[in-house]
Every structure is written in C-alpha cells, then in structure tokens.
Coordinates of C-alpha atoms and ligand atoms in Angstrom, one line a residue:
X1 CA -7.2 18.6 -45.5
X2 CA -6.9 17.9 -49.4
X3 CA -9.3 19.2 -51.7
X4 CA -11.5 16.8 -51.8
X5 CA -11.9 16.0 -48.1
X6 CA -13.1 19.9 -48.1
X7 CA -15.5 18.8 -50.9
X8 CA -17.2 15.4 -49.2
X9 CA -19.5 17.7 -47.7
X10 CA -21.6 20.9 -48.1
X11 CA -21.3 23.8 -45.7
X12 CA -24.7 23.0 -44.9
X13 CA -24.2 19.2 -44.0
X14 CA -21.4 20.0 -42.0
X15 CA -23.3 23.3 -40.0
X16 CA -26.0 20.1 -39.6
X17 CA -23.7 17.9 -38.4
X18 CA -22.6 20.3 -35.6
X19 CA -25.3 21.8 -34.5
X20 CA -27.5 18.3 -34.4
X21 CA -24.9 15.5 -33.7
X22 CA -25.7 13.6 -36.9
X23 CA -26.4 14.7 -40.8
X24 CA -28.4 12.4 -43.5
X25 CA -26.3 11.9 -47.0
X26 CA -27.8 10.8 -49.9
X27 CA -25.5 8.8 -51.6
X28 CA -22.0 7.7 -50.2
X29 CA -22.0 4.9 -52.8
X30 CA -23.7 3.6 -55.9
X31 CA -26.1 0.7 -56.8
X32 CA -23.7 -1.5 -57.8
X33 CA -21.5 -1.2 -54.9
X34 CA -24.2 -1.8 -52.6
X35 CA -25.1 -4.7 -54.6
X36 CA -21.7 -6.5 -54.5
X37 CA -21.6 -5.0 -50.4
X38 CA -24.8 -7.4 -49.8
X39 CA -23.2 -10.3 -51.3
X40 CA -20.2 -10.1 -49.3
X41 CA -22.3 -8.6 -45.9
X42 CA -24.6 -12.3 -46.3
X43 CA -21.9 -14.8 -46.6
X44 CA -20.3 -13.0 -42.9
X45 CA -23.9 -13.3 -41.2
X46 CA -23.9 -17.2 -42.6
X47 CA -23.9 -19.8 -39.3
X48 CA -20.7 -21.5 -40.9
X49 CA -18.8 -18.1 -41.7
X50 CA -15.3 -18.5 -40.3
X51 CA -15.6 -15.6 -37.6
X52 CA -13.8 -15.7 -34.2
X53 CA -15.8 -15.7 -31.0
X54 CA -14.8 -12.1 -29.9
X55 CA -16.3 -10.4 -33.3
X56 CA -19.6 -12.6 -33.3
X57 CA -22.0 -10.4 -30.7
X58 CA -25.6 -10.8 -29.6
X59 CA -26.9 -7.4 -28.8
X60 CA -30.3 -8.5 -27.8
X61 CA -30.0 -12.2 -27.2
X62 CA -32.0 -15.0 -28.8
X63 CA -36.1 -15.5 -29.5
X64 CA -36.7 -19.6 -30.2
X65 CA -32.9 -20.0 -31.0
X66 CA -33.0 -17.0 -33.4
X67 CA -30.8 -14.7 -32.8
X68 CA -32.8 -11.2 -32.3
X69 CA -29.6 -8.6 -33.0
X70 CA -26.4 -10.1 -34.5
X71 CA -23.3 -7.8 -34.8
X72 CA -19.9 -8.7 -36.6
X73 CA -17.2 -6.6 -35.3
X74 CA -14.3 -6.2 -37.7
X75 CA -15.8 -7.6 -40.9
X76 CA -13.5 -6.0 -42.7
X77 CA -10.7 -8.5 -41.2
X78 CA -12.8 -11.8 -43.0
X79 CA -13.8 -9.4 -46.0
X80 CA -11.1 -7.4 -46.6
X81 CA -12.5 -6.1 -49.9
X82 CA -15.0 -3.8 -47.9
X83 CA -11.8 -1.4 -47.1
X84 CA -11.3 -1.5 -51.2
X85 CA -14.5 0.4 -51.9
X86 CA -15.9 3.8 -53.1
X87 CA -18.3 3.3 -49.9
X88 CA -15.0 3.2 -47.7
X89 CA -13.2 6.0 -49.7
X90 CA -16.1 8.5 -49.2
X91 CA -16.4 7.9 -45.6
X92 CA -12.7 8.0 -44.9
X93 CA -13.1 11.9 -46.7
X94 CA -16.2 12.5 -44.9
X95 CA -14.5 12.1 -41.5
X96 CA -12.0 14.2 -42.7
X97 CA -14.3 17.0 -43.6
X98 CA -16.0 16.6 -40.2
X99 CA -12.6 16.2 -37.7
X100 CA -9.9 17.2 -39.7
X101 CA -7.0 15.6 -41.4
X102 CA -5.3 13.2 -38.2
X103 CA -8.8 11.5 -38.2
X104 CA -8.1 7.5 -38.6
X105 CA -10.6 4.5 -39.6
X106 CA -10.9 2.9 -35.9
X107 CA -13.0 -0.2 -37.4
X108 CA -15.9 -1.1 -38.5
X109 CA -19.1 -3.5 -37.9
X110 CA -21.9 -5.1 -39.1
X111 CA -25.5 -5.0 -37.6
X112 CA -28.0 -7.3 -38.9
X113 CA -31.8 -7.2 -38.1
X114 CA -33.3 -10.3 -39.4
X115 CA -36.3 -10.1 -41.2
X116 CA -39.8 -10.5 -39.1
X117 CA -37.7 -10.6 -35.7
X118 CA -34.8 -8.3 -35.8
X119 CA -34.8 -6.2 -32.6
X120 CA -34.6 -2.7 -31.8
X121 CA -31.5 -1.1 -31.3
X122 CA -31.8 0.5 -27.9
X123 CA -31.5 4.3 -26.9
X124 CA -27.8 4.5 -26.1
X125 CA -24.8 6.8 -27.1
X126 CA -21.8 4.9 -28.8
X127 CA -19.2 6.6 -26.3
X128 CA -21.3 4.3 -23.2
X129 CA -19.1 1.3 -24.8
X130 CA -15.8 2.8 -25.1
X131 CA -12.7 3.3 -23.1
X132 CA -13.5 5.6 -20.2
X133 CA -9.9 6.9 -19.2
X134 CA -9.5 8.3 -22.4
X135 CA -11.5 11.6 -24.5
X136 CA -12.7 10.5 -27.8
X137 CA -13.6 12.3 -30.6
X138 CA -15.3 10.4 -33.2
X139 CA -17.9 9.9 -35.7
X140 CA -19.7 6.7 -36.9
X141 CA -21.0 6.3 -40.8
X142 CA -23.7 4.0 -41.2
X143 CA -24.9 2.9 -44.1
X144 CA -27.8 0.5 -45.0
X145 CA -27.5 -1.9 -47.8
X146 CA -31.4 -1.6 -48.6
X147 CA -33.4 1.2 -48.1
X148 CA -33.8 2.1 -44.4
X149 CA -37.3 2.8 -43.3
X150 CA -39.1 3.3 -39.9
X151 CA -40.5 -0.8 -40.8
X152 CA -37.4 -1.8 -41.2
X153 CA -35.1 -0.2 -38.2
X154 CA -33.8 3.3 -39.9
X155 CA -31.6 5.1 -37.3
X156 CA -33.3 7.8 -35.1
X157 CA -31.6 10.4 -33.6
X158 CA -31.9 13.3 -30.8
X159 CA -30.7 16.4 -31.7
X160 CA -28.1 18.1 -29.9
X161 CA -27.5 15.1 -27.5
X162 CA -23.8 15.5 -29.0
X163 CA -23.5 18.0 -26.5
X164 CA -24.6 15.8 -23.2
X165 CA -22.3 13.9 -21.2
X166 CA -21.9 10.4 -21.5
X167 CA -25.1 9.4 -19.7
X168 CA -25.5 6.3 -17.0
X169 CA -26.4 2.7 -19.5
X170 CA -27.1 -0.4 -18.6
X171 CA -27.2 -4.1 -20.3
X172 CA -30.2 -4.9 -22.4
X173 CA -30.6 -7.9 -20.6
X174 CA -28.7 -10.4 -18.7
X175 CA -28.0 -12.7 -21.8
X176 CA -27.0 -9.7 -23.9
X177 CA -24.0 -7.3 -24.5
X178 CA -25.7 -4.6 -25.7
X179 CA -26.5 -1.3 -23.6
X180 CA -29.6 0.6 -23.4
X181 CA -29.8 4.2 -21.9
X182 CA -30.7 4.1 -18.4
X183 CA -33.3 6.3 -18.9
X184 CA -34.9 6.8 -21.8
X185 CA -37.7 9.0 -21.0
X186 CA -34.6 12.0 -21.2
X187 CA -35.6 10.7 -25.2
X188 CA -38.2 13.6 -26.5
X189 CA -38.0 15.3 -30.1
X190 CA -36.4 12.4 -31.7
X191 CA -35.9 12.7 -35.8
X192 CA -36.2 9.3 -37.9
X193 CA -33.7 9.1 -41.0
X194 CA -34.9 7.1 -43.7
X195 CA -32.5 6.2 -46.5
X196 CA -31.8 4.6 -49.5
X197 CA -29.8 1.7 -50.2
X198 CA -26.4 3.1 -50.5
X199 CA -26.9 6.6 -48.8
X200 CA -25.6 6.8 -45.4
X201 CA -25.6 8.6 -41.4
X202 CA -23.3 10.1 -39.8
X203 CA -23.2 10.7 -36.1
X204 CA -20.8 11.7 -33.5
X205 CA -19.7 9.5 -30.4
X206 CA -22.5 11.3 -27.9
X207 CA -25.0 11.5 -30.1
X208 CA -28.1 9.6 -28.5
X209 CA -29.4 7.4 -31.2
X210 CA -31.7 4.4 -31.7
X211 CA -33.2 1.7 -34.6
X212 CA -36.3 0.6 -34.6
X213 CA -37.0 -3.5 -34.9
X214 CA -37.3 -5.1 -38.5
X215 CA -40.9 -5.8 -39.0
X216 CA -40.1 -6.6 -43.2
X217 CA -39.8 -9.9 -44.9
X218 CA -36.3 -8.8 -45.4
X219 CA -33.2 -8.6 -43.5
X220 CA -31.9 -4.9 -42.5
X221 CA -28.6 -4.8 -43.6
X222 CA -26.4 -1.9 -42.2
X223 CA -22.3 -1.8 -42.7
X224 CA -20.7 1.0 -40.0
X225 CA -17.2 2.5 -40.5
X226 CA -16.1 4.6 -37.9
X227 CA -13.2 7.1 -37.6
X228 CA -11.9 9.2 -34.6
X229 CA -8.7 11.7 -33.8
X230 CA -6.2 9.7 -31.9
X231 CA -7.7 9.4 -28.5
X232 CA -6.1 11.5 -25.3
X233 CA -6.3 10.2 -21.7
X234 CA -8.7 12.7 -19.6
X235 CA -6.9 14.5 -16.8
X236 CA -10.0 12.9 -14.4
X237 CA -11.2 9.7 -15.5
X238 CA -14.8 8.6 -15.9
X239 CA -16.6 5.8 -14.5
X240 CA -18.6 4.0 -16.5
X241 CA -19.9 1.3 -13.4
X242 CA -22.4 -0.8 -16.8
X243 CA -19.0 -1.7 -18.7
X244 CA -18.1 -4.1 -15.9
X245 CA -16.5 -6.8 -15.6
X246 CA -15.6 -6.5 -18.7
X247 CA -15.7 -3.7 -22.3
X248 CA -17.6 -5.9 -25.2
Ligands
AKG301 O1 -27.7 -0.7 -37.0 C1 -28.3 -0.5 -35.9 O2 -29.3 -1.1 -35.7 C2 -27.7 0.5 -34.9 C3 -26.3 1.0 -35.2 C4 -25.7 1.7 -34.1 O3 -26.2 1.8 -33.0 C5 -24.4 2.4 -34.3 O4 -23.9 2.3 -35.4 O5 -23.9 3.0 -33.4

C-alpha cells in the first residue's frame, strides 16, 4: 500500500469499519466536484439518455408510469469522466486502505430516488446479488450528490451484520429486480447515516443495509463505486434459490 492509501483513512475509521461493517466519511470530494457530478448524474437519468437495456434497472417497479427506483449500472461507461475525478481517486485509496493493495474498481452505479415518490431501498445485503460459486470480498462507496437525510433516503445500516452469512432474499415484487431480505424482523439496532453532499459510506458486501423513500421535492442523487480483491471460487458452493432464472 503506498502512502497515501495508508493515509485515506484514520485508525479509527478503519477499527469502525471492521468492527461495524460500514464507516461514515465526511468528505470524499469537494463542492465543486459534486456540482459538476449532478450535471453529469441528470443527463444519464434523462428518458432519451443513450443507455443499453441491461444497465437501465427498476428496483421497485413503476407508480402511474413513474418509475419508483431507477438504477444505471455502469454509468461510468456513458460518462466516462466520472472515473477522472478526485471522488473516484479517494475511493480507489479508501478501498485500498480497507482490503489492501490487489483491491480493483469492480464498477459502479447509479441510484436515483425521485423526488416525492422515490422508494425505499429494501433491507438486503449487496453479496444476495452476486455470483454465488465464488468468495467475495468487497466494499461499496456511496456517495450522495445532495445531502443525505432520513427525508430523503440516507443509507441505514446494522452493525456487525458484516459478520452473518449471506442471508435467504427475495424479489421486491414480481415487476421488479430488486431483492429484499426475506426477513426483516432479524433488522433491530439499525444506525441512520446522514451526510452531506459530497461525503460518502462505505460498507462491506454482507453488511445489511437499507434507504429510506424520498419524501423531498428533490431528487436523491447517490453515485456508488465499488471495489473488491479478485474473487476466489468457494470449495462448497452456495445456493442462492432468489437469483433465479437469471443474476440482474
Ligand atoms: O442508494 C440507495 O438507495 C441504496 C444503495 C445500495 O443499496 C447500495 O449501494 O448497495
């Protein structure tokens, strides 16, 4: 680890981030990033924003036509000036700090809670989605574009749920490719994590986590960047029955 990977985060964020599954930061980039960020985040979420089928998803299906949860995977591929930012550069050094130097940028997305109607993002833990042959470790950054507030849809996490294992989901709904924790009265003790614009989460792949629906006049804008260690198959693989017939 260089320097300042070591330096992207205190001893006391990282004991945090161990010992709870997630850690609150601040400040991962400035105002005028962020601001430049929103202009580039609104023109992806636009209806006639050249975006292919597989990286447009509706987590929580529609209300009246509206979509209720829209997620762009990949944004970075339309907008490749995301990757070209201090945002980007922090959290690449973050996830060093956290998993160590062979950590790689595995993507990122875009979650969007309109304003008025933008759903809740169910109880669920990231890994629920992912490849279940394989061991991940991984962290996701998330990082709101406005302040995040409990009105709005700030994340929410359950402390040391890092440590479960990857616990049985299901879909949200028929019409919708999102996944909800099967049973989310195993949810008690949660912690909210308000933000400002700019400031950022970070939570690791088992972490049970949730975010609340947008009840501003604005939109909730939140960019993710996630990183892992290159991925091992697991000498007994999983079954994870709510990914089928098919992984979003
Ligand atoms: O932005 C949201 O509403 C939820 C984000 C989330 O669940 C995630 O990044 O894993």
């Amino acid at each position: 680890m260089n320097p300042s990977d070591a330096e992207a985060l205190t001893d006391a964020q990282r004991e945090e981030f161990h010992r709870r599954g997630f850690v609150a930061l601040d400040r991962l980039t400035s105002a005028e990033e962020v601001e430049e960020l929103q202009a580039v985040y609104d023109r992806l979420f636009e209806d006639d924003a050249d975006i292919a089928e597989q990286d447009r998803l509706e987590l929580a299906g529609e209300l009246d036509g509206e979509p209720l949860l829209p997620q762009i995977l990949n944004p970075d591929h339309y907008a490749p000036e995301l990757r070209d930012t201090e945002a980007y550069r922090n959290a690449g050094a973050v996830a060093r700090c956290l998993l160590g130097p062979e950590v790689v940028p595995t993507g990122m997305h875009a979650i969007r809670k309109p304003a008025h109607h933008g759903a809740e993002t169910p109880w669920h833990q990231d890994e629920a989605y992912w490849n279940p042959d394989h061991e991940h470790r991984a962290i996701s950054i998330w990082m709101p574009l406005q302040a995040a507030t409990t009105a709005n849809g700030c994340m929410e996490f359950q402390p040391g749920s890092q440590l479960l294992p990857v616990l049985p989901h299901r879909r949200i709904n028929p019409a919708a490719q999102g996944l909800v924790l099967a049973d989310v009265g195993a949810v008690s003790g949660s912690v909210a994590c308000p933000l400002p614009a700019g400031g950022a989460t970070v939570h690791g792949s088992r972490t049970l986590h949730y975010a609340g629906p947008n009840t501003t006049g604005e939109p909730r804008r939140a960019l993710v960047m996630s990183f892992a260690c290159p991925s091992r198959p697991l000498a007994v693989p999983r079954r994870f029955p709510w990914q089928r017939p098919e992984r979003p």
